[in-house]
mmCIF file of C-alpha atoms in Angstrom:
data_model
loop_
_atom_site.group_PDB
_atom_site.id
_atom_site.type_symbol
_atom_site.label_atom_id
_atom_site.label_comp_id
_atom_site.label_asym_id
_atom_site.label_seq_id
_atom_site.Cartn_x
_atom_site.Cartn_y
_atom_site.Cartn_z
ATOM 1 C CA ASP A 1 192.213 56.788 -18.695
ATOM 2 C CA THR A 2 194.684 54.065 -19.618
ATOM 3 C CA SER A 3 193.351 53.507 -23.154
ATOM 4 C CA GLY A 4 196.292 52.305 -25.193
ATOM 5 C CA VAL A 5 198.695 52.631 -22.233
ATOM 6 C CA VAL A 6 199.335 49.520 -20.202
ATOM 7 C CA PRO A 7 201.035 50.099 -16.835
ATOM 8 C CA GLN A 8 204.123 47.912 -16.431
ATOM 9 C CA ASP A 9 205.429 46.068 -13.349
ATOM 10 C CA VAL A 10 201.976 45.868 -11.746
ATOM 11 C CA ILE A 11 201.736 43.636 -8.667
ATOM 12 C CA GLU A 12 198.069 44.206 -7.759
ATOM 13 C CA ILE A 13 194.909 45.748 -9.208
ATOM 14 C CA VAL A 14 192.058 46.899 -6.959
ATOM 15 C CA SER A 15 188.704 48.302 -8.071
ATOM 16 C CA THR A 16 185.855 50.474 -6.887
ATOM 17 C CA GLU A 17 182.505 50.353 -8.630
ATOM 18 C CA TYR A 18 183.708 52.658 -11.433
ATOM 19 C CA ALA A 19 187.522 52.895 -11.205
ATOM 20 C CA PHE A 20 190.732 50.870 -10.981
ATOM 21 C CA CYS A 21 194.012 51.322 -9.126
ATOM 22 C CA ALA A 22 197.164 49.430 -10.106
ATOM 23 C CA LEU A 23 199.940 49.113 -7.528
ATOM 24 C CA LYS A 24 203.354 48.918 -9.183
ATOM 25 C CA GLU A 25 206.523 47.200 -7.929
ATOM 26 C CA ASP A 26 208.184 50.564 -7.271
ATOM 27 C CA GLY A 27 205.459 51.592 -4.771
ATOM 28 C CA THR A 28 203.665 53.997 -7.095
ATOM 29 C CA ILE A 29 200.101 53.690 -8.335
ATOM 30 C CA VAL A 30 198.217 54.242 -11.579
ATOM 31 C CA THR A 31 194.473 54.980 -11.483
ATOM 32 C CA TRP A 32 191.782 55.260 -14.128
ATOM 33 C CA GLY A 33 188.015 55.446 -14.290
ATOM 34 C CA VAL A 34 185.403 57.876 -12.972
ATOM 35 C CA PRO A 35 187.413 60.616 -11.168
ATOM 36 C CA HIS A 36 185.120 61.117 -8.150
ATOM 37 C CA MET A 37 184.892 57.337 -7.583
ATOM 38 C CA GLY A 38 188.675 56.935 -7.278
ATOM 39 C CA GLY A 39 189.743 57.241 -10.917
ATOM 40 C CA THR A 40 192.005 60.211 -10.134
ATOM 41 C CA ALA A 41 194.503 59.768 -7.281
ATOM 42 C CA PRO A 42 196.399 62.575 -5.556
ATOM 43 C CA ILE A 43 199.657 63.362 -7.351
ATOM 44 C CA GLY A 44 202.942 62.084 -5.960
ATOM 45 C CA ILE A 45 201.901 59.094 -3.861
ATOM 46 C CA THR A 46 204.966 56.890 -3.319
ATOM 47 C CA GLY A 47 206.033 54.107 -0.997
ATOM 48 C CA VAL A 48 202.688 52.322 -1.305
ATOM 49 C CA ILE A 49 202.693 48.766 0.049
ATOM 50 C CA GLU A 50 198.966 48.019 -0.086
ATOM 51 C CA VAL A 51 195.764 49.403 -1.620
ATOM 52 C CA LYS A 52 192.244 48.772 -0.312
ATOM 53 C CA SER A 53 188.932 49.838 -1.835
ATOM 54 C CA THR A 54 185.314 50.459 -1.015
ATOM 55 C CA ARG A 55 182.527 50.900 -3.516
ATOM 56 C CA GLY A 56 183.631 54.461 -4.322
ATOM 57 C CA ALA A 57 187.098 55.168 -2.866
ATOM 58 C CA PHE A 58 190.637 53.855 -2.593
ATOM 59 C CA CYS A 59 193.003 53.833 0.379
ATOM 60 C CA ALA A 60 196.760 53.498 -0.052
ATOM 61 C CA ILE A 61 198.899 52.378 2.876
ATOM 62 C CA THR A 62 202.515 53.501 2.634
ATOM 63 C CA ASN A 63 205.666 51.899 3.999
ATOM 64 C CA ASN A 64 205.679 54.427 6.880
ATOM 65 C CA ARG A 65 202.055 53.396 7.759
ATOM 66 C CA GLU A 66 200.565 56.599 6.356
ATOM 67 C CA VAL A 67 196.991 56.352 5.042
ATOM 68 C CA ILE A 68 196.039 58.231 1.875
ATOM 69 C CA SER A 69 192.458 57.994 0.593
ATOM 70 C CA TRP A 70 190.737 59.457 -2.458
ATOM 71 C CA GLY A 71 187.411 59.156 -4.231
ATOM 72 C CA ASP A 72 183.909 59.763 -2.899
ATOM 73 C CA SER A 73 184.094 60.870 0.762
ATOM 74 C CA ASP A 74 180.804 59.067 1.483
ATOM 75 C CA TYR A 75 182.702 55.849 0.693
ATOM 76 C CA GLY A 76 185.921 56.732 2.560
ATOM 77 C CA GLY A 77 187.670 59.086 0.148
ATOM 78 C CA ASN A 78 188.852 61.390 2.961
ATOM 79 C CA SER A 79 191.200 59.900 5.566
ATOM 80 C CA SER A 80 192.647 63.167 6.870
ATOM 81 C CA GLY A 81 193.817 62.765 10.448
ATOM 82 C CA VAL A 82 194.228 58.981 10.230
ATOM 83 C CA GLY A 83 197.720 57.768 11.015
ATOM 84 C CA ASP A 84 199.866 55.486 13.186
ATOM 85 C CA ILE A 85 197.998 52.427 11.934
ATOM 86 C CA THR A 86 198.732 48.710 12.020
ATOM 87 C CA ASN A 87 196.063 47.476 9.573
ATOM 88 C CA VAL A 88 193.405 48.876 7.252
ATOM 89 C CA TYR A 89 190.192 47.014 6.423
ATOM 90 C CA SER A 90 187.433 47.863 3.993
ATOM 91 C CA THR A 91 183.775 47.135 3.472
ATOM 92 C CA GLU A 92 181.453 48.326 0.743
ATOM 93 C CA TYR A 93 180.928 51.722 2.410
ATOM 94 C CA LEU A 94 183.819 52.451 4.767
ATOM 95 C CA PHE A 95 187.437 51.916 5.699
ATOM 96 C CA PHE A 96 188.566 51.301 9.232
ATOM 97 C CA SER A 97 191.937 50.892 10.833
ATOM 98 C CA ILE A 98 193.404 49.517 14.009
ATOM 99 C CA LYS A 99 195.880 52.028 15.357
ATOM 100 C CA ARG A 100 199.023 51.164 17.286
ATOM 101 C CA ASP A 101 197.285 52.166 20.543
ATOM 102 C CA ASN A 102 194.653 49.434 19.809
ATOM 103 C CA THR A 103 191.897 51.933 19.052
ATOM 104 C CA ILE A 104 189.822 51.757 15.899
ATOM 105 C CA VAL A 105 189.119 54.668 13.593
ATOM 106 C CA SER A 106 186.767 54.550 10.606
ATOM 107 C CA TRP A 107 186.012 56.857 7.709
ATOM 108 C CA GLY A 108 183.330 56.809 5.043
ATOM 109 C CA ARG A 109 179.723 56.164 6.056
ATOM 110 C CA PRO A 110 178.955 56.822 9.740
ATOM 111 C CA SER A 111 180.065 53.912 11.923
ATOM 112 C CA THR A 112 179.859 52.642 15.467
ATOM 113 C CA ILE A 113 183.282 51.067 14.960
ATOM 114 C CA ASN A 114 185.383 53.841 16.520
ATOM 115 C CA GLY A 115 187.227 54.053 19.829
ATOM 116 C CA GLU A 116 188.928 51.686 22.231
ATOM 117 C CA PHE A 117 188.138 48.044 21.615
ATOM 118 C CA ASP A 118 191.056 45.889 22.852
ATOM 119 C CA VAL A 119 190.745 43.928 19.588
ATOM 120 C CA ASP A 120 191.224 40.166 19.461
ATOM 121 C CA LYS A 121 189.812 39.435 15.979
ATOM 122 C CA ILE A 122 187.993 41.250 13.214
ATOM 123 C CA PHE A 123 185.599 39.663 10.751
ATOM 124 C CA ILE A 124 184.367 41.510 7.674
ATOM 125 C CA SER A 125 181.811 40.962 4.975
ATOM 126 C CA ASN A 126 180.662 43.333 2.284
ATOM 127 C CA ASN A 127 178.258 45.137 4.635
ATOM 128 C CA ILE A 128 179.158 44.025 8.180
ATOM 129 C CA VAL A 129 182.087 44.506 10.557
ATOM 130 C CA VAL A 130 182.345 42.318 13.656
ATOM 131 C CA VAL A 131 185.011 43.144 16.247
ATOM 132 C CA ILE A 132 185.614 40.508 18.910
ATOM 133 C CA ARG A 133 187.361 41.968 21.926
ATOM 134 C CA LYS A 134 189.972 40.162 23.983
ATOM 135 C CA ASP A 135 187.404 39.779 26.793
ATOM 136 C CA GLY A 136 185.118 37.897 24.349
ATOM 137 C CA THR A 137 182.532 40.634 23.882
ATOM 138 C CA ILE A 138 181.456 41.742 20.415
ATOM 139 C CA VAL A 139 180.853 45.050 18.715
ATOM 140 C CA GLY A 140 179.141 44.798 15.350
ATOM 141 C CA HIS A 141 178.200 47.283 12.676
ATOM 142 C CA THR A 142 176.336 47.122 9.393
ATOM 143 C CA THR A 143 177.751 49.503 6.840
ATOM 144 C CA GLY A 144 174.604 49.925 4.803
ATOM 145 C CA THR A 145 172.670 53.152 4.810
ATOM 146 C CA PHE A 146 169.892 52.391 7.300
ATOM 147 C CA TYR A 147 170.996 49.539 9.552
ATOM 148 C CA ASN A 148 173.331 50.049 12.479
ATOM 149 C CA PHE A 149 173.531 47.641 15.373
ATOM 150 C CA ASN A 150 175.627 47.295 18.460
ATOM 151 C CA VAL A 151 175.539 43.938 20.218
ATOM 152 C CA ASP A 152 178.082 44.888 22.870
ATOM 153 C CA LYS A 153 175.608 44.216 25.710
ATOM 154 C CA PHE A 154 174.818 40.722 24.436
ATOM 155 C CA THR A 155 177.999 38.724 24.506
ATOM 156 C CA SER A 156 178.841 37.598 28.032
ATOM 157 C CA TRP A 157 178.478 33.963 26.895
ATOM 158 C CA MET A 158 180.865 34.183 23.954
ATOM 159 C CA GLY A 159 184.216 32.988 25.287
ATOM 160 C CA LYS A 160 187.015 32.389 22.793
ATOM 161 C CA ASP A 161 185.858 29.392 20.772
ATOM 162 C CA TYR A 162 183.582 30.923 18.158
ATOM 163 C CA GLN A 163 182.913 30.912 14.443
ATOM 164 C CA VAL A 164 181.476 33.805 12.434
ATOM 165 C CA TYR A 165 179.307 33.290 9.341
ATOM 166 C CA PHE A 166 178.130 35.971 6.897
ATOM 167 C CA ASN A 167 175.765 36.459 4.058
ATOM 168 C CA LEU A 168 175.657 39.785 2.230
ATOM 169 C CA SER A 169 173.748 41.648 4.958
ATOM 170 C CA ALA A 170 173.647 39.542 8.121
ATOM 171 C CA CYS A 171 175.898 37.631 10.463
ATOM 172 C CA VAL A 172 175.716 34.614 12.788
ATOM 173 C CA VAL A 173 178.220 34.101 15.613
ATOM 174 C CA LEU A 174 178.379 30.528 16.955
ATOM 175 C CA ASN A 175 179.983 29.561 20.262
ATOM 176 C CA LYS A 176 181.391 26.148 19.367
ATOM 177 C CA ASN A 177 181.550 24.951 22.994
ATOM 178 C CA THR A 178 178.057 25.871 24.154
ATOM 179 C CA ARG A 179 176.443 25.634 20.686
ATOM 180 C CA LYS A 180 174.726 28.971 21.355
ATOM 181 C CA MET A 181 174.425 31.398 18.477
ATOM 182 C CA TYR A 182 173.415 34.951 17.853
ATOM 183 C CA ALA A 183 172.260 36.347 14.512
ATOM 184 C CA PHE A 184 172.127 40.024 13.644
ATOM 185 C CA GLY A 185 172.117 42.314 10.640
ATOM 186 C CA ILE A 186 169.578 43.730 8.249
ATOM 187 C CA PRO A 187 166.073 42.461 9.112
ATOM 188 C CA ASN A 188 164.597 39.860 6.724
ATOM 189 C CA LEU A 189 168.006 39.250 5.101
ATOM 190 C CA GLY A 190 169.361 36.729 7.542
#
């Protein structure tokens, strides 16, 4: 609770559904809100360079590329065993990271976005992750409770010249050369 106490030297504020996390210039953080939704961070976190959030958890990335998560584990509040990362991304329900060996690891809700992907680009919306591999194939995942998809078998036509469009629960990938497109996501929502 920060009632009456205003953190100083704040460079960024990130939120979950019921909590806030302020990243300070000195690499420390201040949190407040509902404890199990990220309002209470582990004690002694330092060297933080970035904070990401899901609906119910926070993830701090430190200057030595360590990942520290807290909050509801169903939303990514437990990142034990995650390390040696290059980037961390977040959706409404999960965090995922590209590791230095070009594999992807995710935590939070169950995900098909794990393993070796030879990543070229990643596109994210609130509920969808789309990984485009260097060979042009796609792996996609909805992060909602009931809708998982994997379009890996589909994408031999993709090539490199594509555009990705999202709404809240669906995605369209357009090959700009061939004008072919593929839509996927939660049925009846796009």
